[in-house]
Amino acid sequence: MPTGKEKTGARRVVIVEDEPDVARTIEHVLADFAFDTSWCRTGGELLRRLRGLAPDLCIIDLGLPDMDGLELMRRLRSQCPCGILILTGRSHVSDRVMGLELGADDYVVKPFEPRELVARVRSILRRREEASGHQGQVAVFGEWRFNPRNNALRGPGGGEEILSTAEGELLQVFLRNPSRILNREQLMGSRDVSPTDRAIDVRISRLRKRLEPQESSPALIKTVYGAGYLFLAQVRWDDSP
Ligand code: CA
């Protein structure tokens, strides 16, 4: 996947949804807002066409005929740094939390208000663009390197993982403010969600899983009870090779 492509034209949103009526509704409303849309009926179709489609964002229905939506998300996340919005008919909180844990940026519950969906899509894309605004620099902390341009995190062993948009944004807030107590609002950044939303805890927990060898006694991301979180690392910003 090209990750550093220059975006000049319309943003491309791929809708992965087996119900034609729902897909059509989403395509229409996104087209009204000048998005370029494509429709995949199945998870398999998305994965087959992914390289050619090069989406900026995928809207994924969790109830797909061929594949569990959460499994699809996991595979998509490992192959593409695009934004992910979950669409779910299930009202269970656990599915949504699981989706966020697996790297979704946000979710919308069916039935949805089309304009609300567009607002979520725009918010995710805006955050991605803000996060990529620090061109050409990578953060080096401990044995880690993080490139905000493509959300690539390289670990001590040399392996590279692509973080979700929201996770990358959260890590970047920490990296720009090391050794400072950050409250929930500061950590949410530009996210349009309530500071009491569980999403922030889910993301902190995901970052810890990636960064902390001992999750039970985190050394990098410290909880400061009643105040917020503290990122304890020396951070250096290098020009990207
Ligand atoms: Ca469905």
PDB file of C-alpha atoms and ligand atoms in Angstrom:
ATOM      1  CA  MET A   1       0.000   0.000   0.000  1.00  0.00           C
ATOM      2  CA  PRO A   2       1.284   3.474  -0.772  1.00  0.00           C
ATOM      3  CA  THR A   3       1.130   5.228   2.555  1.00  0.00           C
ATOM      4  CA  GLY A   4       2.622   8.591   1.771  1.00  0.00           C
ATOM      5  CA  LYS A   5       0.561   9.395  -1.276  1.00  0.00           C
ATOM      6  CA  GLU A   6      -0.307  13.014  -1.848  1.00  0.00           C
ATOM      7  CA  LYS A   7      -4.015  13.629  -1.667  1.00  0.00           C
ATOM      8  CA  THR A   8      -5.173  16.154  -4.153  1.00  0.00           C
ATOM      9  CA  GLY A   9      -8.580  14.930  -5.250  1.00  0.00           C
ATOM     10  CA  ALA A  10     -11.604  13.624  -3.428  1.00  0.00           C
ATOM     11  CA  ARG A  11     -11.185  11.388  -0.407  1.00  0.00           C
ATOM     12  CA  ARG A  12     -12.043   7.790  -1.153  1.00  0.00           C
ATOM     13  CA  VAL A  13     -14.417   5.989   1.169  1.00  0.00           C
ATOM     14  CA  VAL A  14     -15.057   2.271   0.716  1.00  0.00           C
ATOM     15  CA  ILE A  15     -18.324   0.902   2.083  1.00  0.00           C
ATOM     16  CA  VAL A  16     -18.286  -2.750   3.100  1.00  0.00           C
ATOM     17  CA  GLU A  17     -21.916  -3.681   3.541  1.00  0.00           C
ATOM     18  CA  ASP A  18     -24.020  -6.574   2.256  1.00  0.00           C
ATOM     19  CA  GLU A  19     -27.349  -4.733   2.330  1.00  0.00           C
ATOM     20  CA  PRO A  20     -27.724  -2.830  -0.971  1.00  0.00           C
ATOM     21  CA  ASP A  21     -30.183  -0.301   0.447  1.00  0.00           C
ATOM     22  CA  VAL A  22     -27.897   0.684   3.276  1.00  0.00           C
ATOM     23  CA  ALA A  23     -24.869   0.848   0.974  1.00  0.00           C
ATOM     24  CA  ARG A  24     -26.780   3.001  -1.513  1.00  0.00           C
ATOM     25  CA  THR A  25     -27.932   5.399   1.191  1.00  0.00           C
ATOM     26  CA  ILE A  26     -24.359   5.843   2.379  1.00  0.00           C
ATOM     27  CA  GLU A  27     -23.033   6.264  -1.167  1.00  0.00           C
ATOM     28  CA  HIS A  28     -25.610   8.947  -1.915  1.00  0.00           C
ATOM     29  CA  VAL A  29     -24.981  11.010   1.176  1.00  0.00           C
ATOM     30  CA  LEU A  30     -21.191  10.779   0.804  1.00  0.00           C
ATOM     31  CA  ALA A  31     -21.433  11.742  -2.859  1.00  0.00           C
ATOM     32  CA  ASP A  32     -23.393  14.838  -1.792  1.00  0.00           C
ATOM     33  CA  PHE A  33     -20.340  15.825   0.201  1.00  0.00           C
ATOM     34  CA  ALA A  34     -17.992  15.194  -2.747  1.00  0.00           C
ATOM     35  CA  PHE A  35     -16.511  11.950  -1.476  1.00  0.00           C
ATOM     36  CA  ASP A  36     -15.429   9.329  -3.950  1.00  0.00           C
ATOM     37  CA  THR A  37     -17.100   6.073  -2.932  1.00  0.00           C
ATOM     38  CA  SER A  38     -16.791   2.381  -3.739  1.00  0.00           C
ATOM     39  CA  TRP A  39     -18.931  -0.457  -2.514  1.00  0.00           C
ATOM     40  CA  CYS A  40     -17.832  -3.959  -1.518  1.00  0.00           C
ATOM     41  CA  ARG A  41     -20.513  -6.499  -0.632  1.00  0.00           C
ATOM     42  CA  THR A  42     -18.226  -8.771   1.317  1.00  0.00           C
ATOM     43  CA  GLY A  43     -15.076  -8.693   3.388  1.00  0.00           C
ATOM     44  CA  GLY A  44     -13.367 -10.907   0.844  1.00  0.00           C
ATOM     45  CA  GLU A  45     -14.109  -8.417  -1.896  1.00  0.00           C
ATOM     46  CA  LEU A  46     -12.557  -5.586   0.108  1.00  0.00           C
ATOM     47  CA  LEU A  47      -9.379  -7.564   0.772  1.00  0.00           C
ATOM     48  CA  ARG A  48      -9.088  -8.580  -2.895  1.00  0.00           C
ATOM     49  CA  ARG A  49      -9.580  -5.031  -4.167  1.00  0.00           C
ATOM     50  CA  LEU A  50      -7.777  -3.208  -1.353  1.00  0.00           C
ATOM     51  CA  ARG A  51      -4.613  -2.320  -3.211  1.00  0.00           C
ATOM     52  CA  GLY A  52      -6.474  -0.889  -6.177  1.00  0.00           C
ATOM     53  CA  LEU A  53      -9.023   0.966  -4.092  1.00  0.00           C
ATOM     54  CA  ALA A  54      -6.425   2.574  -1.781  1.00  0.00           C
ATOM     55  CA  PRO A  55      -9.137   3.875   0.559  1.00  0.00           C
ATOM     56  CA  ASP A  56      -8.704   6.836   2.866  1.00  0.00           C
ATOM     57  CA  LEU A  57     -11.415   5.357   5.036  1.00  0.00           C
ATOM     58  CA  CYS A  58     -13.458   2.149   5.165  1.00  0.00           C
ATOM     59  CA  ILE A  59     -16.957   1.908   6.597  1.00  0.00           C
ATOM     60  CA  ILE A  60     -17.346  -1.670   7.786  1.00  0.00           C
ATOM     61  CA  ASP A  61     -20.606  -3.370   8.662  1.00  0.00           C
ATOM     62  CA  LEU A  62     -19.922  -5.806  11.476  1.00  0.00           C
ATOM     63  CA  GLY A  63     -22.567  -8.223  10.170  1.00  0.00           C
ATOM     64  CA  LEU A  64     -21.103  -9.446   6.878  1.00  0.00           C
ATOM     65  CA  PRO A  65     -22.071 -12.701   5.152  1.00  0.00           C
ATOM     66  CA  ASP A  66     -18.619 -14.121   4.520  1.00  0.00           C
ATOM     67  CA  MET A  67     -16.493 -12.993   7.424  1.00  0.00           C
ATOM     68  CA  ASP A  68     -16.789 -11.595  10.901  1.00  0.00           C
ATOM     69  CA  GLY A  69     -16.509  -7.816  10.660  1.00  0.00           C
ATOM     70  CA  LEU A  70     -14.041  -7.702  13.534  1.00  0.00           C
ATOM     71  CA  GLU A  71     -11.805 -10.255  11.801  1.00  0.00           C
ATOM     72  CA  LEU A  72     -12.003  -8.200   8.616  1.00  0.00           C
ATOM     73  CA  MET A  73     -10.970  -5.103  10.564  1.00  0.00           C
ATOM     74  CA  ARG A  74      -8.001  -6.862  12.038  1.00  0.00           C
ATOM     75  CA  ARG A  75      -6.813  -7.917   8.592  1.00  0.00           C
ATOM     76  CA  LEU A  76      -7.505  -4.523   7.065  1.00  0.00           C
ATOM     77  CA  ARG A  77      -5.624  -2.770   9.852  1.00  0.00           C
ATOM     78  CA  SER A  78      -2.525  -4.863   9.194  1.00  0.00           C
ATOM     79  CA  GLN A  79      -2.543  -4.007   5.501  1.00  0.00           C
ATOM     80  CA  CYS A  80      -3.758  -0.440   5.239  1.00  0.00           C
ATOM     81  CA  PRO A  81      -3.329   2.723   7.303  1.00  0.00           C
ATOM     82  CA  CYS A  82      -6.809   3.975   6.361  1.00  0.00           C
ATOM     83  CA  GLY A  83      -9.412   5.236   8.805  1.00  0.00           C
ATOM     84  CA  ILE A  84     -12.044   2.729   9.922  1.00  0.00           C
ATOM     85  CA  LEU A  85     -15.634   3.470  10.872  1.00  0.00           C
ATOM     86  CA  ILE A  86     -17.697   0.560  12.184  1.00  0.00           C
ATOM     87  CA  LEU A  87     -21.327   0.230  11.273  1.00  0.00           C
ATOM     88  CA  THR A  88     -23.230  -2.063  13.546  1.00  0.00           C
ATOM     89  CA  GLY A  89     -26.779  -3.194  13.951  1.00  0.00           C
ATOM     90  CA  ARG A  90     -25.874  -4.830  17.204  1.00  0.00           C
ATOM     91  CA  SER A  91     -26.407  -2.568  20.123  1.00  0.00           C
ATOM     92  CA  HIS A  92     -24.064  -4.514  22.377  1.00  0.00           C
ATOM     93  CA  VAL A  93     -21.450  -2.271  23.903  1.00  0.00           C
ATOM     94  CA  SER A  94     -18.969  -5.154  23.866  1.00  0.00           C
ATOM     95  CA  ASP A  95     -18.899  -5.246  20.053  1.00  0.00           C
ATOM     96  CA  ARG A  96     -18.142  -1.573  19.873  1.00  0.00           C
ATOM     97  CA  VAL A  97     -15.440  -1.740  22.505  1.00  0.00           C
ATOM     98  CA  MET A  98     -13.967  -4.751  20.740  1.00  0.00           C
ATOM     99  CA  GLY A  99     -14.054  -2.808  17.478  1.00  0.00           C
ATOM    100  CA  LEU A 100     -12.206   0.108  19.043  1.00  0.00           C
ATOM    101  CA  GLU A 101      -9.688  -2.273  20.547  1.00  0.00           C
ATOM    102  CA  LEU A 102      -9.079  -3.763  17.130  1.00  0.00           C
ATOM    103  CA  GLY A 103      -8.341  -0.358  15.662  1.00  0.00           C
ATOM    104  CA  ALA A 104     -11.592   1.236  14.553  1.00  0.00           C
ATOM    105  CA  ASP A 105     -11.630   5.019  14.798  1.00  0.00           C
ATOM    106  CA  ASP A 106     -15.297   5.352  15.580  1.00  0.00           C
ATOM    107  CA  TYR A 107     -18.621   3.568  15.245  1.00  0.00           C
ATOM    108  CA  VAL A 108     -22.163   4.301  14.157  1.00  0.00           C
ATOM    109  CA  VAL A 109     -25.137   2.212  15.258  1.00  0.00           C
ATOM    110  CA  LYS A 110     -27.889   1.305  12.778  1.00  0.00           C
ATOM    111  CA  PRO A 111     -30.309   2.794  12.057  1.00  0.00           C
ATOM    112  CA  PHE A 112     -28.276   5.935  11.610  1.00  0.00           C
ATOM    113  CA  GLU A 113     -28.873   9.478  10.507  1.00  0.00           C
ATOM    114  CA  PRO A 114     -26.954   9.821   7.183  1.00  0.00           C
ATOM    115  CA  ARG A 115     -25.638  13.261   8.051  1.00  0.00           C
ATOM    116  CA  GLU A 116     -24.361  12.020  11.378  1.00  0.00           C
ATOM    117  CA  LEU A 117     -22.440   9.343   9.513  1.00  0.00           C
ATOM    118  CA  VAL A 118     -20.904  11.959   7.223  1.00  0.00           C
ATOM    119  CA  ALA A 119     -19.904  14.021  10.256  1.00  0.00           C
ATOM    120  CA  ARG A 120     -18.093  11.008  11.727  1.00  0.00           C
ATOM    121  CA  VAL A 121     -16.336  10.305   8.425  1.00  0.00           C
ATOM    122  CA  ARG A 122     -15.159  13.889   8.117  1.00  0.00           C
ATOM    123  CA  SER A 123     -13.994  13.975  11.711  1.00  0.00           C
ATOM    124  CA  ILE A 124     -11.865  10.842  11.266  1.00  0.00           C
ATOM    125  CA  LEU A 125     -10.323  12.154   8.039  1.00  0.00           C
ATOM    126  CA  ARG A 126      -9.623  15.566   9.564  1.00  0.00           C
ATOM    127  CA  ARG A 127      -7.818  13.956  12.470  1.00  0.00           C
ATOM    128  CA  ARG A 128      -5.760  11.810  10.111  1.00  0.00           C
ATOM    129  CA  GLU A 129      -4.726  14.873   8.158  1.00  0.00           C
ATOM    130  CA  GLU A 130      -3.812  16.779  11.294  1.00  0.00           C
ATOM    131  CA  ALA A 131      -1.789  13.829  12.513  1.00  0.00           C
ATOM    132  CA  SER A 132       0.138  13.752   9.246  1.00  0.00           C
ATOM    133  CA  GLY A 133       0.855  17.487   9.428  1.00  0.00           C
ATOM    134  CA  HIS A 134       4.284  17.052  11.023  1.00  0.00           C
ATOM    135  CA  GLN A 135       5.877  16.009   7.782  1.00  0.00           C
ATOM    136  CA  GLY A 136       9.162  14.217   7.629  1.00  0.00           C
ATOM    137  CA  GLN A 137       9.800  13.708  11.334  1.00  0.00           C
ATOM    138  CA  VAL A 138       9.848  10.549  13.366  1.00  0.00           C
ATOM    139  CA  ALA A 139       9.775  10.339  17.150  1.00  0.00           C
ATOM    140  CA  VAL A 140      12.454   8.258  18.811  1.00  0.00           C
ATOM    141  CA  PHE A 141      11.830   7.150  22.381  1.00  0.00           C
ATOM    142  CA  GLY A 142      13.631   4.339  24.149  1.00  0.00           C
ATOM    143  CA  GLU A 143      14.049   1.621  21.570  1.00  0.00           C
ATOM    144  CA  TRP A 144      10.969   2.718  19.668  1.00  0.00           C
ATOM    145  CA  ARG A 145      10.437   4.834  16.567  1.00  0.00           C
ATOM    146  CA  PHE A 146       7.102   6.300  15.568  1.00  0.00           C
ATOM    147  CA  ASN A 147       6.316   7.940  12.244  1.00  0.00           C
ATOM    148  CA  PRO A 148       3.141  10.065  12.527  1.00  0.00           C
ATOM    149  CA  ARG A 149       2.891  10.351   8.771  1.00  0.00           C
ATOM    150  CA  ASN A 150       1.844   6.730   8.320  1.00  0.00           C
ATOM    151  CA  ASN A 151       1.283   5.717  11.985  1.00  0.00           C
ATOM    152  CA  ALA A 152       4.092   3.176  11.741  1.00  0.00           C
ATOM    153  CA  LEU A 153       5.535   2.085  15.067  1.00  0.00           C
ATOM    154  CA  ARG A 154       8.823   0.207  14.987  1.00  0.00           C
ATOM    155  CA  GLY A 155       9.706  -1.814  18.050  1.00  0.00           C
ATOM    156  CA  PRO A 156      12.949  -2.868  19.703  1.00  0.00           C
ATOM    157  CA  GLY A 157      12.978  -6.075  17.642  1.00  0.00           C
ATOM    158  CA  GLY A 158      12.707  -4.094  14.399  1.00  0.00           C
ATOM    159  CA  GLY A 159       9.147  -5.214  13.677  1.00  0.00           C
ATOM    160  CA  GLU A 160       6.767  -2.560  12.416  1.00  0.00           C
ATOM    161  CA  GLU A 161       3.087  -2.201  13.233  1.00  0.00           C
ATOM    162  CA  ILE A 162       0.566   0.248  11.813  1.00  0.00           C
ATOM    163  CA  LEU A 163      -1.482   1.948  14.517  1.00  0.00           C
ATOM    164  CA  SER A 164      -5.070   3.018  14.031  1.00  0.00           C
ATOM    165  CA  THR A 165      -5.660   6.710  13.398  1.00  0.00           C
ATOM    166  CA  ALA A 166      -6.958   7.281  16.904  1.00  0.00           C
ATOM    167  CA  GLU A 167      -4.186   5.297  18.528  1.00  0.00           C
ATOM    168  CA  GLY A 168      -1.533   7.119  16.498  1.00  0.00           C
ATOM    169  CA  GLU A 169      -3.070  10.441  17.441  1.00  0.00           C
ATOM    170  CA  LEU A 170      -3.036   9.528  21.118  1.00  0.00           C
ATOM    171  CA  LEU A 171       0.582   8.390  20.962  1.00  0.00           C
ATOM    172  CA  GLN A 172       1.486  11.626  19.236  1.00  0.00           C
ATOM    173  CA  VAL A 173      -0.093  13.715  22.002  1.00  0.00           C
ATOM    174  CA  PHE A 174       2.077  11.821  24.481  1.00  0.00           C
ATOM    175  CA  LEU A 175       5.187  12.191  22.331  1.00  0.00           C
ATOM    176  CA  ARG A 176       4.680  15.933  21.965  1.00  0.00           C
ATOM    177  CA  ASN A 177       4.167  16.324  25.728  1.00  0.00           C
ATOM    178  CA  PRO A 178       6.507  13.931  27.503  1.00  0.00           C
ATOM    179  CA  SER A 179       6.714  14.043  31.307  1.00  0.00           C
ATOM    180  CA  ARG A 180       3.603  16.166  31.598  1.00  0.00           C
ATOM    181  CA  ILE A 181       0.374  15.087  33.241  1.00  0.00           C
ATOM    182  CA  LEU A 182      -2.273  15.095  30.546  1.00  0.00           C
ATOM    183  CA  ASN A 183      -5.940  15.026  31.421  1.00  0.00           C
ATOM    184  CA  ARG A 184      -8.570  13.180  29.440  1.00  0.00           C
ATOM    185  CA  GLU A 185      -9.616  16.218  27.425  1.00  0.00           C
ATOM    186  CA  GLN A 186      -6.037  16.864  26.348  1.00  0.00           C
ATOM    187  CA  LEU A 187      -5.634  13.246  25.361  1.00  0.00           C
ATOM    188  CA  MET A 188      -8.821  13.223  23.354  1.00  0.00           C
ATOM    189  CA  GLY A 189      -7.347  15.929  21.122  1.00  0.00           C
ATOM    190  CA  SER A 190      -9.842  16.955  18.475  1.00  0.00           C
ATOM    191  CA  ARG A 191     -12.029  13.916  18.938  1.00  0.00           C
ATOM    192  CA  ASP A 192     -15.718  14.720  18.992  1.00  0.00           C
ATOM    193  CA  VAL A 193     -16.548  12.465  21.892  1.00  0.00           C
ATOM    194  CA  SER A 194     -17.275  12.955  25.533  1.00  0.00           C
ATOM    195  CA  PRO A 195     -14.276  12.872  27.882  1.00  0.00           C
ATOM    196  CA  THR A 196     -16.086  10.202  29.858  1.00  0.00           C
ATOM    197  CA  ASP A 197     -16.236   7.983  26.776  1.00  0.00           C
ATOM    198  CA  ARG A 198     -14.572   4.647  27.428  1.00  0.00           C
ATOM    199  CA  ALA A 199     -12.705   5.039  24.140  1.00  0.00           C
ATOM    200  CA  ILE A 200      -9.791   6.811  25.809  1.00  0.00           C
ATOM    201  CA  ASP A 201      -9.251   3.978  28.295  1.00  0.00           C
ATOM    202  CA  VAL A 202      -9.461   1.435  25.524  1.00  0.00           C
ATOM    203  CA  ARG A 203      -6.803   3.283  23.541  1.00  0.00           C
ATOM    204  CA  ILE A 204      -4.499   3.729  26.513  1.00  0.00           C
ATOM    205  CA  SER A 205      -4.813   0.028  27.160  1.00  0.00           C
ATOM    206  CA  ARG A 206      -4.004  -0.795  23.525  1.00  0.00           C
ATOM    207  CA  LEU A 207      -0.934   1.455  23.550  1.00  0.00           C
ATOM    208  CA  ARG A 208       0.253  -0.146  26.756  1.00  0.00           C
ATOM    209  CA  LYS A 209      -0.148  -3.592  25.239  1.00  0.00           C
ATOM    210  CA  ARG A 210       2.112  -2.524  22.404  1.00  0.00           C
ATOM    211  CA  LEU A 211       4.698  -0.582  24.363  1.00  0.00           C
ATOM    212  CA  GLU A 212       4.903  -2.047  27.820  1.00  0.00           C
ATOM    213  CA  PRO A 213       6.681  -5.348  28.401  1.00  0.00           C
ATOM    214  CA  GLN A 214       4.844  -5.648  31.716  1.00  0.00           C
ATOM    215  CA  GLU A 215       1.334  -4.450  31.293  1.00  0.00           C
ATOM    216  CA  SER A 216       0.574  -4.902  34.982  1.00  0.00           C
ATOM    217  CA  SER A 217       3.249  -2.384  35.974  1.00  0.00           C
ATOM    218  CA  PRO A 218       3.457   0.093  33.096  1.00  0.00           C
ATOM    219  CA  ALA A 219       6.673   2.099  32.989  1.00  0.00           C
ATOM    220  CA  LEU A 220       5.990   4.349  30.009  1.00  0.00           C
ATOM    221  CA  ILE A 221       2.368   5.400  30.407  1.00  0.00           C
ATOM    222  CA  LYS A 222       1.683   6.090  34.066  1.00  0.00           C
ATOM    223  CA  THR A 223      -1.778   6.550  35.483  1.00  0.00           C
ATOM    224  CA  VAL A 224      -2.013   9.578  37.740  1.00  0.00           C
ATOM    225  CA  TYR A 225      -5.164   8.906  39.718  1.00  0.00           C
ATOM    226  CA  GLY A 226      -7.717  11.668  39.513  1.00  0.00           C
ATOM    227  CA  ALA A 227      -5.545  13.681  37.113  1.00  0.00           C
ATOM    228  CA  GLY A 228      -4.809  11.756  33.952  1.00  0.00           C
ATOM    229  CA  TYR A 229      -1.805  10.090  32.407  1.00  0.00           C
ATOM    230  CA  LEU A 230       1.898  10.757  32.207  1.00  0.00           C
ATOM    231  CA  PHE A 231       4.265   9.637  29.448  1.00  0.00           C
ATOM    232  CA  LEU A 232       7.643   8.905  30.976  1.00  0.00           C
ATOM    233  CA  ALA A 233      10.238   8.825  28.193  1.00  0.00           C
ATOM    234  CA  GLN A 234      12.892  10.968  26.596  1.00  0.00           C
ATOM    235  CA  VAL A 235      11.553  11.856  23.156  1.00  0.00           C
ATOM    236  CA  ARG A 236      13.689  13.037  20.252  1.00  0.00           C
ATOM    237  CA  TRP A 237      12.279  14.122  16.893  1.00  0.00           C
ATOM    238  CA  ASP A 238      14.470  13.124  13.961  1.00  0.00           C
ATOM    239  CA  ASP A 239      14.194  13.882  10.307  1.00  0.00           C
ATOM    240  CA  SER A 240      12.734  10.883   8.608  1.00  0.00           C
ATOM    241  CA  PRO A 241      15.202   9.029   6.363  1.00  0.00           C
TER     242      PRO A 241
HETATM  243 CA    CA B   1     -25.092  -6.725   7.255  1.00  0.00          CA
END
